[in-house]
Short mmCIF file of C-alpha atoms in Angstrom, two decimals:
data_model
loop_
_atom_site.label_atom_id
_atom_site.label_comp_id
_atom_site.label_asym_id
_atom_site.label_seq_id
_atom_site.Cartn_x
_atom_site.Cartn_y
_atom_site.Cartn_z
CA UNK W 1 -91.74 -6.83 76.19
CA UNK W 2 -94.16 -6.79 73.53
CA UNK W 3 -94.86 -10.43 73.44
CA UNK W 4 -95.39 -9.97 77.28
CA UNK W 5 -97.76 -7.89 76.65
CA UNK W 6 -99.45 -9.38 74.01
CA UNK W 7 -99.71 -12.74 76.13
CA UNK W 8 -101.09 -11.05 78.93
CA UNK W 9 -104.14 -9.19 76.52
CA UNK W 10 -104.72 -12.87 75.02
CA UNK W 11 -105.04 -14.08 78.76
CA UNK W 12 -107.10 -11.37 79.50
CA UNK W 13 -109.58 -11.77 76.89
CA UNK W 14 -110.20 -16.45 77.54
CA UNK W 15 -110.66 -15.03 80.95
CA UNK W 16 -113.78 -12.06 80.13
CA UNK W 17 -114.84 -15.04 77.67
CA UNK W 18 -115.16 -17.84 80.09
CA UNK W 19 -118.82 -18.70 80.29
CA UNK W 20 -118.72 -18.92 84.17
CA UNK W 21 -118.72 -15.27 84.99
CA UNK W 22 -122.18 -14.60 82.98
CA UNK W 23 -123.47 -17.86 84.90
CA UNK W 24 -122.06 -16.06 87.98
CA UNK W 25 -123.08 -13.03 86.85
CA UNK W 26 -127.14 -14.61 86.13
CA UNK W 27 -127.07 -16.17 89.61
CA UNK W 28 -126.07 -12.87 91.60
CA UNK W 29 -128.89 -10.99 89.44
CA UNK W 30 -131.12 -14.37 90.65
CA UNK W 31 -131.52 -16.72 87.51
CA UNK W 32 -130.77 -20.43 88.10
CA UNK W 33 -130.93 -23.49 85.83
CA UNK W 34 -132.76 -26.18 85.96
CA UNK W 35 -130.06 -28.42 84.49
CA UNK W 36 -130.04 -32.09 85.19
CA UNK W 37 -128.26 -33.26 88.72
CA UNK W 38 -125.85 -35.12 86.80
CA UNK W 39 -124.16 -32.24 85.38
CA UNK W 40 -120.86 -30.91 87.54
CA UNK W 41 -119.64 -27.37 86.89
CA UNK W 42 -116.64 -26.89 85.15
CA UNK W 43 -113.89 -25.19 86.90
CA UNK W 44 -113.19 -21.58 86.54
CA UNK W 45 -110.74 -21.02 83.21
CA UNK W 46 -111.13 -24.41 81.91
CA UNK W 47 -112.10 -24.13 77.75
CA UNK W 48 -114.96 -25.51 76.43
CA UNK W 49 -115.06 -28.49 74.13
CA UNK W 50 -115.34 -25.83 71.00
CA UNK W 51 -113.77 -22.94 72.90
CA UNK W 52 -109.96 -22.66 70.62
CA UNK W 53 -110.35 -21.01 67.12
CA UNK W 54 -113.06 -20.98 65.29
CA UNK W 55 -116.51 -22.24 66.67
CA UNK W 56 -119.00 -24.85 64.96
CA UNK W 57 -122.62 -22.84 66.11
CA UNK W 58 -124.31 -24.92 68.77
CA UNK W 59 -128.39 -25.48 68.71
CA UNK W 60 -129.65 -26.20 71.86
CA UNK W 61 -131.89 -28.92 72.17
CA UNK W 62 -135.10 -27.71 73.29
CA UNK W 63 -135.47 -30.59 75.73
CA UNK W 64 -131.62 -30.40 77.33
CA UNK W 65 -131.53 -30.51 81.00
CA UNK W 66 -135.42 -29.88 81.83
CA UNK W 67 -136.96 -30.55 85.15
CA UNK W 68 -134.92 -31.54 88.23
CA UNK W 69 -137.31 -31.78 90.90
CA UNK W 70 -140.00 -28.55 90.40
CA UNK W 71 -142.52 -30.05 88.17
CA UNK W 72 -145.07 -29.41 90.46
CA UNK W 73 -145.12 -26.04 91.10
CA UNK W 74 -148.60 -23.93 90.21
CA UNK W 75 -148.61 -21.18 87.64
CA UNK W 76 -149.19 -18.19 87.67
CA UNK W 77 -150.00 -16.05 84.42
CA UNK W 78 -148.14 -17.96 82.36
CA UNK W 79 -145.33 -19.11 84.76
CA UNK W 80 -144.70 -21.46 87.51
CA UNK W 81 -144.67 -20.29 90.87
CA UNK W 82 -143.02 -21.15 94.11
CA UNK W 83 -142.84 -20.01 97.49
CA UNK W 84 -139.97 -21.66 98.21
CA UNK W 85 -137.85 -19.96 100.95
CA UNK W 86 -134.79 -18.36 99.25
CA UNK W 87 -131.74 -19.51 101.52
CA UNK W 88 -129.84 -16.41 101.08
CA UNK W 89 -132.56 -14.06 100.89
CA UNK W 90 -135.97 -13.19 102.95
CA UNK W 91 -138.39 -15.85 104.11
CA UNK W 92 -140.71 -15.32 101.31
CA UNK W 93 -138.98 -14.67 98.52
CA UNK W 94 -140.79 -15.25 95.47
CA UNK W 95 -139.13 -17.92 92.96
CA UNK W 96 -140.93 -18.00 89.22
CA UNK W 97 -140.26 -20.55 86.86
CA UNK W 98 -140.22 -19.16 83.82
CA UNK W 99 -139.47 -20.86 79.89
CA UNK W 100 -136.80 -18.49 77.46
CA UNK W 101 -138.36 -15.58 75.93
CA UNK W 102 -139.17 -15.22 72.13
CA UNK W 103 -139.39 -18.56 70.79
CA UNK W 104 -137.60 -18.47 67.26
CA UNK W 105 -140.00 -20.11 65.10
CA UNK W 106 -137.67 -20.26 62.13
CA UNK W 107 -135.03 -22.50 64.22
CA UNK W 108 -137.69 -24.04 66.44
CA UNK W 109 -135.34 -23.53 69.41
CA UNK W 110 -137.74 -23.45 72.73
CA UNK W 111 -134.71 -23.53 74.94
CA UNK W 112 -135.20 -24.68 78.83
CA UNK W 113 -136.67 -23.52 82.15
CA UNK W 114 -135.39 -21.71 84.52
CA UNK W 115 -136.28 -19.93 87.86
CA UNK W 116 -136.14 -16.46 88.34
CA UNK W 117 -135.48 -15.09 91.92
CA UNK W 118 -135.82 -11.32 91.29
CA UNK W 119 -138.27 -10.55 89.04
CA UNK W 120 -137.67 -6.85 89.59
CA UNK W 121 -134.43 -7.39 87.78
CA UNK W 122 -135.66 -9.82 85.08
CA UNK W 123 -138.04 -7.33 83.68
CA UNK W 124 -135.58 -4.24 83.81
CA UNK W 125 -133.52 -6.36 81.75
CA UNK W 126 -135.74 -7.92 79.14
CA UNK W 127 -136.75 -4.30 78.60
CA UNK W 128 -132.53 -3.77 78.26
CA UNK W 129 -132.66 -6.60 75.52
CA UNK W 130 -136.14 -5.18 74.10
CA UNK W 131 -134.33 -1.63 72.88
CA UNK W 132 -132.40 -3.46 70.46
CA UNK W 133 -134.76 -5.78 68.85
CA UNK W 134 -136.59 -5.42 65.54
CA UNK W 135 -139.97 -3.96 67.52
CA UNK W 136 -137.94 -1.48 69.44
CA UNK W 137 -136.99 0.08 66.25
CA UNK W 138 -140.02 -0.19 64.54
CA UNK W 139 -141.97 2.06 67.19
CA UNK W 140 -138.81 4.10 67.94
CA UNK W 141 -137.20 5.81 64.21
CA UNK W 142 -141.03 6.66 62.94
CA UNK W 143 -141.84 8.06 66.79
CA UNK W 144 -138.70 10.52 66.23
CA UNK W 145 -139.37 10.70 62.92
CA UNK W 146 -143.12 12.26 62.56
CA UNK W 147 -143.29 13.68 66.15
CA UNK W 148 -139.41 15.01 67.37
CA UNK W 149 -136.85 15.37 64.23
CA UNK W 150 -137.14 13.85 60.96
CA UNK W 151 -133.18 15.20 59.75
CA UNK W 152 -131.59 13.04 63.04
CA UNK W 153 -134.18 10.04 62.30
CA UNK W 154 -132.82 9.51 58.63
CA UNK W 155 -129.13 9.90 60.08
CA UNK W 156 -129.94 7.51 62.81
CA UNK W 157 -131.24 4.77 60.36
CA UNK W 158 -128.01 5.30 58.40
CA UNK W 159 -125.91 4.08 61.27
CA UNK W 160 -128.06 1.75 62.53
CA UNK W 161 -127.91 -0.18 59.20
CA UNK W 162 -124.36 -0.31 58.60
CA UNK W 163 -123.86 -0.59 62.03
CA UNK W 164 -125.70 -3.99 61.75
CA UNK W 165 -124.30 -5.13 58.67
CA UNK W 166 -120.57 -4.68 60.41
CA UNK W 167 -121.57 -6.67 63.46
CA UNK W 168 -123.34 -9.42 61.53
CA UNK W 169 -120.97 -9.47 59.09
CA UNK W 170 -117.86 -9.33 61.90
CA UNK W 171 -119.77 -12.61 63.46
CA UNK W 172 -120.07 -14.59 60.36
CA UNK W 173 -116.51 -14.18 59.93
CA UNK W 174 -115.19 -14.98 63.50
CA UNK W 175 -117.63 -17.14 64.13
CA UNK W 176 -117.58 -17.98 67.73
CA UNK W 177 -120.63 -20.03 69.29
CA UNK W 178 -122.62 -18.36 72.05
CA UNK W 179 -121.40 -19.17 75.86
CA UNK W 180 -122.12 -22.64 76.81
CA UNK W 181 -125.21 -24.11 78.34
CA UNK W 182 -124.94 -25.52 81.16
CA UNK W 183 -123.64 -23.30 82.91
CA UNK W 184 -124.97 -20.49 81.13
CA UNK W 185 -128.34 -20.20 81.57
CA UNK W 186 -130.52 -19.24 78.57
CA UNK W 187 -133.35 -16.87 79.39
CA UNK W 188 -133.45 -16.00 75.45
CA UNK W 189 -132.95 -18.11 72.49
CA UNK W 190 -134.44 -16.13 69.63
CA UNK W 191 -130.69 -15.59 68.28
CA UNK W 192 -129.24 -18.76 69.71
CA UNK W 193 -128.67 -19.90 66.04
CA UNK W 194 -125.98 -17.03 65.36
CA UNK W 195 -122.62 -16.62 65.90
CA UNK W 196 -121.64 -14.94 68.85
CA UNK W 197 -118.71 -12.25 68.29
CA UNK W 198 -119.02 -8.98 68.71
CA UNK W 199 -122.56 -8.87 70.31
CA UNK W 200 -124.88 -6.64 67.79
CA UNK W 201 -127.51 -5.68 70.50
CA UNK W 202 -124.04 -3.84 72.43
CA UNK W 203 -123.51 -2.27 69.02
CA UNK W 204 -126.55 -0.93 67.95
CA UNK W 205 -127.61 -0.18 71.81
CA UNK W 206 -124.34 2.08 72.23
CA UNK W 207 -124.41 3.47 68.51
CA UNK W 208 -127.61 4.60 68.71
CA UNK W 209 -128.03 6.57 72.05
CA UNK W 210 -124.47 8.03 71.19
CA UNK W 211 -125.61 9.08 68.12
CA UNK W 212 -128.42 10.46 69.00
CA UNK W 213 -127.14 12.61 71.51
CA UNK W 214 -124.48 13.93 68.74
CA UNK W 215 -126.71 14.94 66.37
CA UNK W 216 -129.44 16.60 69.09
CA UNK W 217 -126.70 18.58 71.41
CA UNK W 218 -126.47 21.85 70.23
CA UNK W 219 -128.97 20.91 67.80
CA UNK W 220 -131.73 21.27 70.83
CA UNK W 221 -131.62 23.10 73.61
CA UNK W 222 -130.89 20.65 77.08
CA UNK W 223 -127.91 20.37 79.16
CA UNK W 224 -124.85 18.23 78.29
CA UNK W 225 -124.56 16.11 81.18
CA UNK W 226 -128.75 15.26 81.09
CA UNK W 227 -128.16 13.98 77.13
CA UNK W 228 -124.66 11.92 77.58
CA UNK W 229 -126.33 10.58 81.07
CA UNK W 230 -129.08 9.19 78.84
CA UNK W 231 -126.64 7.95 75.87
CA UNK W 232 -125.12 5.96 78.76
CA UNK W 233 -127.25 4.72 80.66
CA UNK W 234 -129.27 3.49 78.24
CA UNK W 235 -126.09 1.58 76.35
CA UNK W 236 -124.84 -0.19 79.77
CA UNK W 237 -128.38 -1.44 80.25
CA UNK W 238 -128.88 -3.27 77.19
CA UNK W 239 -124.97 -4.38 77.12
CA UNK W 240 -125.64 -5.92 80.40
CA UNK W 241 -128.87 -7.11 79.32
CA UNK W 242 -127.33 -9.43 76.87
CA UNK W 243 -124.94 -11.05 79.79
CA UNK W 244 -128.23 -11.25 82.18
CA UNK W 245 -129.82 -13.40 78.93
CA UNK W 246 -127.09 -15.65 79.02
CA UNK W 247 -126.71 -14.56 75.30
CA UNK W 248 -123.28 -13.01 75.73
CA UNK W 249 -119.98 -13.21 77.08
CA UNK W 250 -118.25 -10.45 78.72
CA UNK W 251 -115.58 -10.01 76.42
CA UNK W 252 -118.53 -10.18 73.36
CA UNK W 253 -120.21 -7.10 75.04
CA UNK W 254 -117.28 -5.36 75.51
CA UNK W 255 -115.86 -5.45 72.12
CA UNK W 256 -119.25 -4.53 70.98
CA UNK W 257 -119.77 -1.83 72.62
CA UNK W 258 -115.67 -0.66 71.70
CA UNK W 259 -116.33 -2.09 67.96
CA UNK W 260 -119.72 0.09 68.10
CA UNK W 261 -117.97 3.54 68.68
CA UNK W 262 -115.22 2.81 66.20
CA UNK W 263 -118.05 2.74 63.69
CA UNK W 264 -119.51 5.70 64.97
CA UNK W 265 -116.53 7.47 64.91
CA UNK W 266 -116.06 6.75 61.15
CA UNK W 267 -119.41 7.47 60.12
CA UNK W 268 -120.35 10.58 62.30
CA UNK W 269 -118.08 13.08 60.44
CA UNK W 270 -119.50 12.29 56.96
CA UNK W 271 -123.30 12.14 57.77
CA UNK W 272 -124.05 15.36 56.87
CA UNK W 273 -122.48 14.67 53.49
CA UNK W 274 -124.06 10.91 53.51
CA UNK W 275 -127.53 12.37 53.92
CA UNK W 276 -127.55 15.38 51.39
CA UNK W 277 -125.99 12.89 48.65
CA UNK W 278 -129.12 10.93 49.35
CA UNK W 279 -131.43 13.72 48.90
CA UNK W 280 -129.86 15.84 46.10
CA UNK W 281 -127.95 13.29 43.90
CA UNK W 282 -129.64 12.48 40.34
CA UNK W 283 -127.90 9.27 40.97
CA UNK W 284 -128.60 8.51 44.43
CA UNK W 285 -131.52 5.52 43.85
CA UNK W 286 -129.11 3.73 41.78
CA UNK W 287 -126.24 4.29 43.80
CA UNK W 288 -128.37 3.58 47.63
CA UNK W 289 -129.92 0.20 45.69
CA UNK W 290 -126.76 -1.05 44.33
CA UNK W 291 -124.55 -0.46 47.61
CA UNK W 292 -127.10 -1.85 50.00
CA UNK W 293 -127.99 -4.92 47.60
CA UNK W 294 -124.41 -5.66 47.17
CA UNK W 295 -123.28 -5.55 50.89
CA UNK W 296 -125.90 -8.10 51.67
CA UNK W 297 -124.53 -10.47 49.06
CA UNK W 298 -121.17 -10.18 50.53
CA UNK W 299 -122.96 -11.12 53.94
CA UNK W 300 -125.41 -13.95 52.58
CA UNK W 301 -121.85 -15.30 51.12
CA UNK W 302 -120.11 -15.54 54.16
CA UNK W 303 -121.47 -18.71 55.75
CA UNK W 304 -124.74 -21.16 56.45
CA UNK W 305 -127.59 -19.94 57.29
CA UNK W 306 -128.63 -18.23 60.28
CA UNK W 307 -130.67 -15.51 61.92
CA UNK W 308 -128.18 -13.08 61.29
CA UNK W 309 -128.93 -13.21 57.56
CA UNK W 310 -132.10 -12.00 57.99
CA UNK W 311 -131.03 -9.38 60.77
CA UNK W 312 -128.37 -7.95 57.65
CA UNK W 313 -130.83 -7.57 55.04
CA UNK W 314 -133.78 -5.94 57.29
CA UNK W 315 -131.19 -3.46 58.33
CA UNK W 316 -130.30 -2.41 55.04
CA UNK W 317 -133.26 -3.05 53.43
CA UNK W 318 -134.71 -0.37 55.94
CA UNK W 319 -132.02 2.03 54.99
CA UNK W 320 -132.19 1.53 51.79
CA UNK W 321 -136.03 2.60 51.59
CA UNK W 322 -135.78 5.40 54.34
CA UNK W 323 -133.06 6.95 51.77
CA UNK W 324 -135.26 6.61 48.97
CA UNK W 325 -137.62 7.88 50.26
CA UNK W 326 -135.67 10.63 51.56
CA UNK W 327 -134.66 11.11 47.76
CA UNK W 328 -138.50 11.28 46.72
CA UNK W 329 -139.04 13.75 49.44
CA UNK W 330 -136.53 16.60 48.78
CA UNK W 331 -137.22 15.98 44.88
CA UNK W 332 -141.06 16.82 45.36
CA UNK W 333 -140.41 19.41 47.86
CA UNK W 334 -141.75 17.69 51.27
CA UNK W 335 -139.48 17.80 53.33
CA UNK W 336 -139.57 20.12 55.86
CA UNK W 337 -136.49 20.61 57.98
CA UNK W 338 -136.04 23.37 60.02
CA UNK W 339 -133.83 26.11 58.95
CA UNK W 340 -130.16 26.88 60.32
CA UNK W 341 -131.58 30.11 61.38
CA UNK W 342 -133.72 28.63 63.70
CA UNK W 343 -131.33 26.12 65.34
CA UNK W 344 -131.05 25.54 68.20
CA UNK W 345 -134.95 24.07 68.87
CA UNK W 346 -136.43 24.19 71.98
CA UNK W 347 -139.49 21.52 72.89
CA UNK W 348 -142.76 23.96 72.86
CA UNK W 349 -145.27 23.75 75.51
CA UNK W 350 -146.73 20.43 76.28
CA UNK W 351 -150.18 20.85 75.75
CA UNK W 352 -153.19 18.65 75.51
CA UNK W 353 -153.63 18.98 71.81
CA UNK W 354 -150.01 18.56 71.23
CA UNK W 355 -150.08 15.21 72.75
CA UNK W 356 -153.16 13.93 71.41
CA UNK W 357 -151.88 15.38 68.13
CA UNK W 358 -148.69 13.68 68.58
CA UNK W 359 -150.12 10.04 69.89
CA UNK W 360 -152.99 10.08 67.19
CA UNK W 361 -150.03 10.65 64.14
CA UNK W 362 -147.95 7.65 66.23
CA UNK W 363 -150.83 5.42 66.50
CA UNK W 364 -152.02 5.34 62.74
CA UNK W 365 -148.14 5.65 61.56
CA UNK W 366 -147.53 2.52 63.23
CA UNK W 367 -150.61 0.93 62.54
CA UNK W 368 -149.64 1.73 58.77
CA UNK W 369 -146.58 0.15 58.93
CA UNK W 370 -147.25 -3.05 60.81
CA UNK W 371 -150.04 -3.38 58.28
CA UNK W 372 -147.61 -3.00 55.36
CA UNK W 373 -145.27 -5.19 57.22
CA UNK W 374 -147.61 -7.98 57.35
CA UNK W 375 -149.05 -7.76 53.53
CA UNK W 376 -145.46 -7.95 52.14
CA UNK W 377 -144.53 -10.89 53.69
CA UNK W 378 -147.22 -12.79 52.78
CA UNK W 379 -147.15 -11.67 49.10
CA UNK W 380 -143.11 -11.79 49.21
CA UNK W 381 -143.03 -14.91 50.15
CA UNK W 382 -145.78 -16.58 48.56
CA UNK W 383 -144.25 -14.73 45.08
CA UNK W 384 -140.95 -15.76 45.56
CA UNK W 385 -141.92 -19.50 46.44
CA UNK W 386 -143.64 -19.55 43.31
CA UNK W 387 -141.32 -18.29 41.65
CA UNK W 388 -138.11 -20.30 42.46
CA UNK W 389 -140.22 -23.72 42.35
CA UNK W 390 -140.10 -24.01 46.17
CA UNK W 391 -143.38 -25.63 48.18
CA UNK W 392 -145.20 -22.51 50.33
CA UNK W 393 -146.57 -24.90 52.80
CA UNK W 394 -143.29 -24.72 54.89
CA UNK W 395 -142.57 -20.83 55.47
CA UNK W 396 -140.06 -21.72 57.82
CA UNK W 397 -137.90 -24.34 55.23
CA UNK W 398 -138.62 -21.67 52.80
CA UNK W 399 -137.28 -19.07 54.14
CA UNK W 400 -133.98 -20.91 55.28
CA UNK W 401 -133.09 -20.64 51.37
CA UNK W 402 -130.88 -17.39 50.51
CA UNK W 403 -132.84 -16.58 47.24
CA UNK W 404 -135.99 -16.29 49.40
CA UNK W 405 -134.61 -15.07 52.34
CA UNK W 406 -132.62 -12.39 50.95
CA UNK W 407 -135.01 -10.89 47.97
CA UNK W 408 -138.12 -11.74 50.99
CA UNK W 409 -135.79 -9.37 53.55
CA UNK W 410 -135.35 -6.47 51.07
CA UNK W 411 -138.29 -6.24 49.73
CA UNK W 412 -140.44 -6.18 52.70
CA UNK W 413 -138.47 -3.80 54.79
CA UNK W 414 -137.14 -1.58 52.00
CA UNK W 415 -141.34 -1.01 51.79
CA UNK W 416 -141.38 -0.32 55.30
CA UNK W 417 -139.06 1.86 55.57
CA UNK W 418 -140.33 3.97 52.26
CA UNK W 419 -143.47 3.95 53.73
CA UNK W 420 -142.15 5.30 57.41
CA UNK W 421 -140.16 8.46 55.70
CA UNK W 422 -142.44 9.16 52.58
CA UNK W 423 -145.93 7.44 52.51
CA UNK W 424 -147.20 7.95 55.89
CA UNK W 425 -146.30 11.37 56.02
CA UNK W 426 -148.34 12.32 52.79
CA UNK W 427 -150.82 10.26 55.14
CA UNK W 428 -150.54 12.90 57.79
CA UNK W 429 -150.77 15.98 55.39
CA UNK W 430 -154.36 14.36 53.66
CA UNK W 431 -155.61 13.88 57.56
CA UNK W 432 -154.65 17.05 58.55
CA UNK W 433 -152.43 16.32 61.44
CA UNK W 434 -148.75 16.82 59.71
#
């Protein structure tokens, strides 16, 4: 009985991981390859080549399979257009060719064209894949932080950091490549270089809303069903996002998103206790610098390089600084959370003023931080080049090496994230608009 059962699960699982169903899935939602003629789909539940065991990661070649007959059509900001008539759709349906979003000038993977049939659908989706990138992130924790709630911004770095070092990490250890092109068509290739299993963007785009919507309900005043319908809605659209990017499998988003409320689940209970030890501790610095440095050796150790490395050490690095800084702030008396007396919060009327108040401490904030972003990274890199021998003419080879990617990571984003939770804030108070 229980091997039954077990045999069934394992069948269960090769079938949500067959690559056809997110090519199926890309040409219902209307994305279509332009592979070459030559190549024949494979039948349903057939492996790939590299589908048993462990997977080798596959680069795409950025040339594979381009142009089969629509070099000619005109474009149109950017992209090719056609007015092809659509056979199963209206007369003049609009068909865009389009080339994979966000290049990945570290890898140098352009990936191929494709055409997009529904461009309603291809934009709702890249914004799915957008809320769990790096700029997503950047604009949304210092948003919540200086405007909404700073106490459920420093919790919600917390989990997105280790959240992102257990999916990376869980990758680099299974290491499965992503679903196979042709017939999977690639609309993104930025992470094409990493491992595939669990998929991170289902992770952090479940662990976040959920969280969020923990630590607000009851917290702040709004009805239950309005905050999990949010929490939900905004996880299935970027864990479907990653199948309509041809970046997942369906079993890869699935686990992800189950793999992303088991580490909620852990985490959630001791947060409270997580994020006063950060504050209060006399050891805390020591403690948040040696437990963040150390899990990213263990992750740099696990394998070759990839994207993911990077992705590890900008997640803790952020959390890292956000909890020093978090140290810094209780210790010189800045912070200024609201009292248990005065729970729960209510928004207060939406005025003028508060808006402009509001968008003016956003747009400097931000403005702050992409600035600091981009000054560390060229002294970072520039220093650490120097310093290890290595040539700074070649960023990109550069930054392939762990001793410069991982110190470069660390260092940069463990400045942002200070910055976000202590710096900018003093910023406010000197301008007057804290």
């Amino acid at each position: 009985m229980a091997s039954g059962a077990v045999n069934k699960f394992v069948e269960i699982c090769k079938y949500l991981q067959d690559p056809i169903h997110v090519a199926r899935f890309q040409r219902f939602c209307g994305v279509k390859g332009t592979f070459p003629e030559k190549w024949t789909q494979p039948v349903s539940g057939q492996p790939e080549p590299d589908c048993p065991g462990l997977r080798k990661r596959v680069q795409q070649s950025s040339n594979e399979g381009v142009g089969n007959g629509d070099a000619g059509v005109p474009q149109v900001n950017g992209k090719q257009e056609d007015d092809t008539v659509r056979p199963d759709g209206p007369a003049a349906a609009e068909i865009v060719r389009a080339k994979p979003l966000r290049r990945n000038s570290l890898t140098g993977d352009v990936g191929q064209e494709f055409l997009i049939h529904n461009k309603f659908l291809f934009y709702l989706f890249t914004f799915g894949t957008e809320l769990g990138n790096e700029m997503f992130f950047i604009v949304f924790f210092p948003f919540l932080f200086w405007n909404i709630d700073a106490l459920v911004s420093r919790r919600l770095i917390v989990v997105w950091a280790w959240n992102l070092f257990v999916g990376q990490s869980t990758k680099d250890m299974v290491r499965w490549s992503r679903p196979a092109s042709p017939p999977v068509v690639k609309v993104e290739v930025f992470y094409n270089s990493e491992y595939s299993m669990p998929s991170t963007h289902a992770m952090t785009g479940t662990a976040i809303p959920f969280c969020l919507f923990m630590l607000t309900y009851g917290r702040w005043q709004y009805p239950f069903l309005f905050g999990f319908g949010v929490a939900l809605s905004w996880s299935v659209l970027v864990c479907v996002s990653r199948v309509y990017m041809g970046m997942h499998s369906v079993l890869e988003v699935i686990t992800g998103f189950l793999y992303s409320l088991l580490v909620l689940a852990f985490f959630q209970p001791i947060l409270d206790k997580i994020d006063n030890y950060y504050m209060t501790d006399h050891y805390a610095p020591l403690v948040i610098i040696v437990s963040h440095v150390s899990l990213g050796l263990v992750a740099f150790s696990l394998d070759s390089w990839s994207t993911s490395r990077g992705d590890t050490a900008q997640g803790l690095g952020t959390g890292a600084g956000a909890a020093l800084a978090s140290h810094v702030n209780y210790q010189l008396g800045l912070l200024q959370d609201p009292p248990l007396s005065s729970l729960p919060l209510t928004l207060p009327p939406v005025t003028t003023g508060l808006v402009l108040r509001s968008l003016l401490r956003f747009a400097i904030g931000v403005a702050v931080l992409l600035a600091t972003r981009m000054v560390m990274k060229a002294v970072t890199v520039l220093f650490l080049c120097r310093l290890f021998g290595l040539p700074s003419d070649d960023v990109r080879q550069a930054r392939q090496q762990m001793k410069v990617e991982l110190p470069y990571r660390y260092i940069v984003y463990s400045v942002v994230g200070f910055s976000c939770v202590c710096f900018v804030p003093i910023l406010f108070w000197i301008l007057n608009l804290d």
